[in-house]
Short mmCIF file of C-alpha atoms in Angstrom, two decimals:
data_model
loop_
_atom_site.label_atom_id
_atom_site.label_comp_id
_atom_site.label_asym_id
_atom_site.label_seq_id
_atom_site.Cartn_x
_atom_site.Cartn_y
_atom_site.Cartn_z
CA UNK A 12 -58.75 126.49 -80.86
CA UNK A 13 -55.22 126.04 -80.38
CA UNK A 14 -53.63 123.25 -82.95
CA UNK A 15 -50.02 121.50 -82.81
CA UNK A 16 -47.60 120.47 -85.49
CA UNK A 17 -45.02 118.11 -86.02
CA UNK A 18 -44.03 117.77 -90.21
CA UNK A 19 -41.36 114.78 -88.86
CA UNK A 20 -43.27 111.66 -88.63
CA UNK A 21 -39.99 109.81 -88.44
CA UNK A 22 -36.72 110.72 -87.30
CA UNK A 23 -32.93 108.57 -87.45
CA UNK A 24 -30.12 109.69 -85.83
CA UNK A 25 -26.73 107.98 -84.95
CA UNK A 26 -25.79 107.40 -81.24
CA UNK A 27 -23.67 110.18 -80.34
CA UNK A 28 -25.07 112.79 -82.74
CA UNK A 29 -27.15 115.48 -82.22
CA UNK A 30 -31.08 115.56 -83.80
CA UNK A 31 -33.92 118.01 -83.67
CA UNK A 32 -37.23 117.55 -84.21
CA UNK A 33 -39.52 120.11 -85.17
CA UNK A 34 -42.95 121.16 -83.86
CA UNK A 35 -45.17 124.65 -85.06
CA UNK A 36 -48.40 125.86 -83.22
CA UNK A 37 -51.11 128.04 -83.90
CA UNK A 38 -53.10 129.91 -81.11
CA UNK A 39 -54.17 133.53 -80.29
CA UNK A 40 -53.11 133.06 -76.93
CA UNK A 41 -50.26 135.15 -75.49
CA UNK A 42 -49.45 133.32 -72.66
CA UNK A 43 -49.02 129.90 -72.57
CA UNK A 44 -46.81 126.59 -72.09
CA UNK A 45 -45.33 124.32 -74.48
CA UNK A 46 -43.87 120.75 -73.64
CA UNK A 47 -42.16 117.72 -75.05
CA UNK A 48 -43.31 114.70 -73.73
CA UNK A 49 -41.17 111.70 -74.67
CA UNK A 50 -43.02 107.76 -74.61
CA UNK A 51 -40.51 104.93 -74.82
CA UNK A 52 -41.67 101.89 -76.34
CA UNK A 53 -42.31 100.64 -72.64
CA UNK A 54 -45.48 103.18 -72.97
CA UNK A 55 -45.00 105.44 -70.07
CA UNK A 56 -45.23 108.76 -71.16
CA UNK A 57 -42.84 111.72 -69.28
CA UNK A 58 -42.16 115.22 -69.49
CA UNK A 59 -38.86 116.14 -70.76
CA UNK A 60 -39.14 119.91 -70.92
CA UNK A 61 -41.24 122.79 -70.52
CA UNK A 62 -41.40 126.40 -71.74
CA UNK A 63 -43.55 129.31 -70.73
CA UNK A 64 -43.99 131.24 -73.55
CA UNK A 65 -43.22 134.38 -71.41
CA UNK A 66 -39.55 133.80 -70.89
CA UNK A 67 -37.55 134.27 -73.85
CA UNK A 68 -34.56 132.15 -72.72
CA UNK A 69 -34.82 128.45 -74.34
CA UNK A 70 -35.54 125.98 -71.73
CA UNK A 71 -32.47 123.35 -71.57
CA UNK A 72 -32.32 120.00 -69.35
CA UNK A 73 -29.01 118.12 -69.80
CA UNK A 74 -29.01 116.70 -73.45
CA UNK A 75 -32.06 118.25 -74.15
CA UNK A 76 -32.98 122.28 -74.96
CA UNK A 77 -35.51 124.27 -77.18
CA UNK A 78 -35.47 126.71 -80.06
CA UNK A 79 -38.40 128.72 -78.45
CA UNK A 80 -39.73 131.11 -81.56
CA UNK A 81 -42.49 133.33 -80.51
CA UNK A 82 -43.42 135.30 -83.52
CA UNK A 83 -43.11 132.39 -85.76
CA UNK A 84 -44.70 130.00 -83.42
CA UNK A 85 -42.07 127.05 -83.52
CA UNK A 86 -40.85 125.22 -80.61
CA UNK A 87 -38.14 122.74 -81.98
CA UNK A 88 -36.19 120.16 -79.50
CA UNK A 89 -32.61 119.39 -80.18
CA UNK A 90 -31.33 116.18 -78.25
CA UNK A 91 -27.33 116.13 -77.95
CA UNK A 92 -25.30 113.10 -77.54
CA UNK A 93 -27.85 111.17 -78.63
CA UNK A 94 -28.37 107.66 -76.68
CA UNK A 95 -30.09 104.60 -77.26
CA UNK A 96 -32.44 105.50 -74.41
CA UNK A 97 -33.94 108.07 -76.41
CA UNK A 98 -35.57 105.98 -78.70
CA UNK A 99 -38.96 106.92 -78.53
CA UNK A 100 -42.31 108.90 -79.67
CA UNK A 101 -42.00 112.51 -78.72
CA UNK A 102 -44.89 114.57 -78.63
CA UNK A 103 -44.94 118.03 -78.56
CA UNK A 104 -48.19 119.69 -76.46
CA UNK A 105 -49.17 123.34 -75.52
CA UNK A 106 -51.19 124.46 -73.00
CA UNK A 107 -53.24 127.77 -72.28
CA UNK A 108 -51.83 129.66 -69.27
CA UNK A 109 -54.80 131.27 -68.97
CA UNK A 110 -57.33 129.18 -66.72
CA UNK A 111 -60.58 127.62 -68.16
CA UNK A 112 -63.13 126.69 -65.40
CA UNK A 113 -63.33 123.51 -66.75
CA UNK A 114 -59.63 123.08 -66.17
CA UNK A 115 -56.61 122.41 -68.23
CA UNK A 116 -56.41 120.55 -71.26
CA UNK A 117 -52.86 119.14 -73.00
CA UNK A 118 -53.20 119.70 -77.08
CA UNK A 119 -50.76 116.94 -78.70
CA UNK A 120 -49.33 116.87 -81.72
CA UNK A 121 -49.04 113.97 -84.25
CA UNK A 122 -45.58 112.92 -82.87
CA UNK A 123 -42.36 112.00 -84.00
CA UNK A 124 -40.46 108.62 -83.43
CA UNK A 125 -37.12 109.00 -83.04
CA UNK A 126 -35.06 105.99 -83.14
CA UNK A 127 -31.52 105.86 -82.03
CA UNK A 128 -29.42 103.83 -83.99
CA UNK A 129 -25.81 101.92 -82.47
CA UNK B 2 -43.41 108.28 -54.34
CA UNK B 3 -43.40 110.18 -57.97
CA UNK B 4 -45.40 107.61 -59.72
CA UNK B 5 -49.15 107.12 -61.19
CA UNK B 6 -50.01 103.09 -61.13
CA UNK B 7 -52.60 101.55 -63.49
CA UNK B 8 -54.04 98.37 -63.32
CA UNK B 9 -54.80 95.62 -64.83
CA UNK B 10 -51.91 96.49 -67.37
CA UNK B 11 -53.54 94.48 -69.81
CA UNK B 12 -57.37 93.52 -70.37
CA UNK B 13 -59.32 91.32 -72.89
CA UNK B 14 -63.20 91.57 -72.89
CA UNK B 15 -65.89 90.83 -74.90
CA UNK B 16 -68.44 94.05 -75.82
CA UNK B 17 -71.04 92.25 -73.32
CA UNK B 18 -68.62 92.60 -70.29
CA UNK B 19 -68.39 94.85 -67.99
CA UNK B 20 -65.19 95.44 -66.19
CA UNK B 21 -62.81 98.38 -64.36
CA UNK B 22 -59.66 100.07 -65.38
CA UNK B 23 -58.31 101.64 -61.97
CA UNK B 24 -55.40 104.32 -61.41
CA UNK B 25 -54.31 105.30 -58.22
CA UNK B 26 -51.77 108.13 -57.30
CA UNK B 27 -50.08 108.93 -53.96
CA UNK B 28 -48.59 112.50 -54.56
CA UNK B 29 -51.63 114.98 -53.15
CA UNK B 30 -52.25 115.15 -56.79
CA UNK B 31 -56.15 116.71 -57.06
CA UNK B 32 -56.52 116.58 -60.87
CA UNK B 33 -57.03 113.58 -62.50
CA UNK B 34 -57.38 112.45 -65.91
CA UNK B 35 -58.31 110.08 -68.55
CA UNK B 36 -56.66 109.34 -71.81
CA UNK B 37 -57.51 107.44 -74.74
CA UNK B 38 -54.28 106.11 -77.35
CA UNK B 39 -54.98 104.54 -80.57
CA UNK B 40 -51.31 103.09 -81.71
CA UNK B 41 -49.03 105.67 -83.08
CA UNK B 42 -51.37 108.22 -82.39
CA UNK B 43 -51.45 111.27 -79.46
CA UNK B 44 -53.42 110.46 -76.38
CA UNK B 45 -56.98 112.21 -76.93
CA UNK B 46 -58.47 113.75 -73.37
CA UNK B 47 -61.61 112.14 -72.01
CA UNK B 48 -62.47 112.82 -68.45
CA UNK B 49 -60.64 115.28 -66.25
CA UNK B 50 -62.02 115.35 -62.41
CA UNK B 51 -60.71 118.26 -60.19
CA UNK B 52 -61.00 118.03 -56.53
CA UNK B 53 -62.34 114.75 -56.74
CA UNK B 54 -65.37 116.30 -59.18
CA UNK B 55 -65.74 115.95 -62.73
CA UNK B 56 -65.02 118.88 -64.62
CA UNK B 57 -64.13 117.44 -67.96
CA UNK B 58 -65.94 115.17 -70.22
CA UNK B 59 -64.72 115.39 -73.89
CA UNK B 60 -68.22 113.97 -75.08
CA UNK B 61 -66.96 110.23 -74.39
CA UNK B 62 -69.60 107.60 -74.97
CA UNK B 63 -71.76 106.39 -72.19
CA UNK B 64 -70.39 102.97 -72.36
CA UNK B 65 -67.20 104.78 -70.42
CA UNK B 66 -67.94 105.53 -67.02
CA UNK B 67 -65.26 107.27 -64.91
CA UNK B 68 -65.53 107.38 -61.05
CA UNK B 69 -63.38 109.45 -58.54
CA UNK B 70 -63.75 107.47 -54.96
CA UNK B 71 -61.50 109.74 -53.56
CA UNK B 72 -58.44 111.68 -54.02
CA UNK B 73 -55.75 109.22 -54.67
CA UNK B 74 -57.74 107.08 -57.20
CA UNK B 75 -59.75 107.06 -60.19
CA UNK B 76 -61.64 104.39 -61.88
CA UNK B 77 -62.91 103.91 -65.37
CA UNK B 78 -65.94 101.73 -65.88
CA UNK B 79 -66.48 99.67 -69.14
CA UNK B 80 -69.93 98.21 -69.93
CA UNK B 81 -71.04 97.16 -73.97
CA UNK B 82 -67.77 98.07 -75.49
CA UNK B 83 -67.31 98.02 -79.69
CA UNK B 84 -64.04 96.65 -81.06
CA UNK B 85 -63.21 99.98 -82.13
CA UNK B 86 -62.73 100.80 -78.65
CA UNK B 87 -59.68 98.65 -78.49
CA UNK B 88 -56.45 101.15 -77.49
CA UNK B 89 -54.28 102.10 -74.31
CA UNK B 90 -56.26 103.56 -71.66
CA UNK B 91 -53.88 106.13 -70.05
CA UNK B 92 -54.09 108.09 -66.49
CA UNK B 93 -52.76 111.36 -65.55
CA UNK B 94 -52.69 113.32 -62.53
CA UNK B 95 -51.19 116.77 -61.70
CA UNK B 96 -51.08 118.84 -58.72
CA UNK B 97 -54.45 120.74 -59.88
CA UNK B 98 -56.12 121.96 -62.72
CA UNK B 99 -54.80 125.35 -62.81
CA UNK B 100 -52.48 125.83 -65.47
CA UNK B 101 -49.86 126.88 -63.31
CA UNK B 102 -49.71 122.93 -62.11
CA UNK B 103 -49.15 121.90 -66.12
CA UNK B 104 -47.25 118.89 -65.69
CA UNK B 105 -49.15 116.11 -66.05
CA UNK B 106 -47.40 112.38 -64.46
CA UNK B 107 -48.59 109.77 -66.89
CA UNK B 108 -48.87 106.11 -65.75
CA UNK B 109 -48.39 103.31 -67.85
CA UNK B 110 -51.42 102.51 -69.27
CA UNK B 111 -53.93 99.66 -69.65
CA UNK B 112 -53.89 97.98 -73.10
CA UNK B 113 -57.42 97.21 -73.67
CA UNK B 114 -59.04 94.69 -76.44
CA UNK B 115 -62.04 94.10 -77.19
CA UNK B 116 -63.18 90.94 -79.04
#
């Protein structure tokens, strides 16, 4: 069984700066994805960015990019220019990319909430 | 049109009601899924359906019935709820199960209590 972890239950940061929040895994998968998912307080939960565990570039979408560890299993986010709108839970997920016939399940971690701060 | 819709977005029933949370998604999306959020908590998975089938049940409670009409929508039935069942009642869809589709598109969510 896979399992997700984020030590940073809550997070600060000043608008502006830059933050990173942390998240470890454990599986004996080789191939799979890992994602952060971000939920504003409005509930709506979205993806923010995606890595297959194949590539060994770090993923990076505007403000947002990974530290994509392999061997030590860690997947950390770092948001730059931190804004108000990215006050929020963030959970971190993996998937297998190997196909159950059952289908595809999202492990979550704990989260973090990050709060942005004027 | 990018978006999963939920409805009602909030619902108050007593644990002899019976009532529907529906989801509906217009992007050829043919897995579906239902989530589970306790506040401050991860979503836990209950119910995936693939190709309008179920093919996921994380050992959810009878009292949660889930219901796949066709391809664009998904229904959750509620019938003899306990308190403790009180959370928001996500949906997800993506464009199948195979891992290669991972992204799941959350909608908002129901926020269900339950007197």
């Amino acid at each position: 069984a896979q399992t997700v972890t984020q030590s940073q239950p809550e997070m600060s940061v000043q608008e502006a700066e830059t933050v990173t929040l942390s998240c470890t895994y454990d599986t004996s998968e080789n191939n799979y994805y890992l994602f952060w998912y971000k939920q504003p307080p409005s509930r709506q939960m979205i993806l923010v960015i995606r890595q297959e565990a194949y590539k060994q570039q770090n993923a990076t979408e505007n403000r947002f990019s990974v530290n994509f560890q392999k061997a030590a299993k860690s997947f950390s986010l770092k948001i730059s220019d931190s804004q108000l709108g990215d006050t929020a839970m963030y959970f971190c997920a993996f998937m297998k990319q190997r196909q159950e016939t059952s289908g595809s399940r999202l492990t979550f971690g704990e989260g973090t909430q990050l709060t942005v701060n004027p | 049109d990018t978006e999963v819709t939920q409805t009602p977005k909030h619902l108050v029933m007593g644990m002899t009601n019976k009532k529907s949370l529906k989801c509906e998604q217009h992007m050829g999306h043919r897995a579906m899924y239902w989530y589970k959020q306790k506040a401050k908590k991860p979503p836990e998975l209950m119910f995936v359906y693939s190709y309008e089938k179920l093919s996921i049940n994380e050992s959810v409670p009878s009292r949660f019935s889930p219901e796949c009409p066709n391809s664009s929508l998904l229904n959750l039935h509620l019938h003899a709820l306990q308190p403790e069942d009180s959370a928001l009642y996500l949906c997800a869809s993506s464009q199948g199960p195979s891992p290669l589709f991972n992204e799941q598109f959350f909608g908002p969510g129901t926020r269900l209590t339950v007197l």
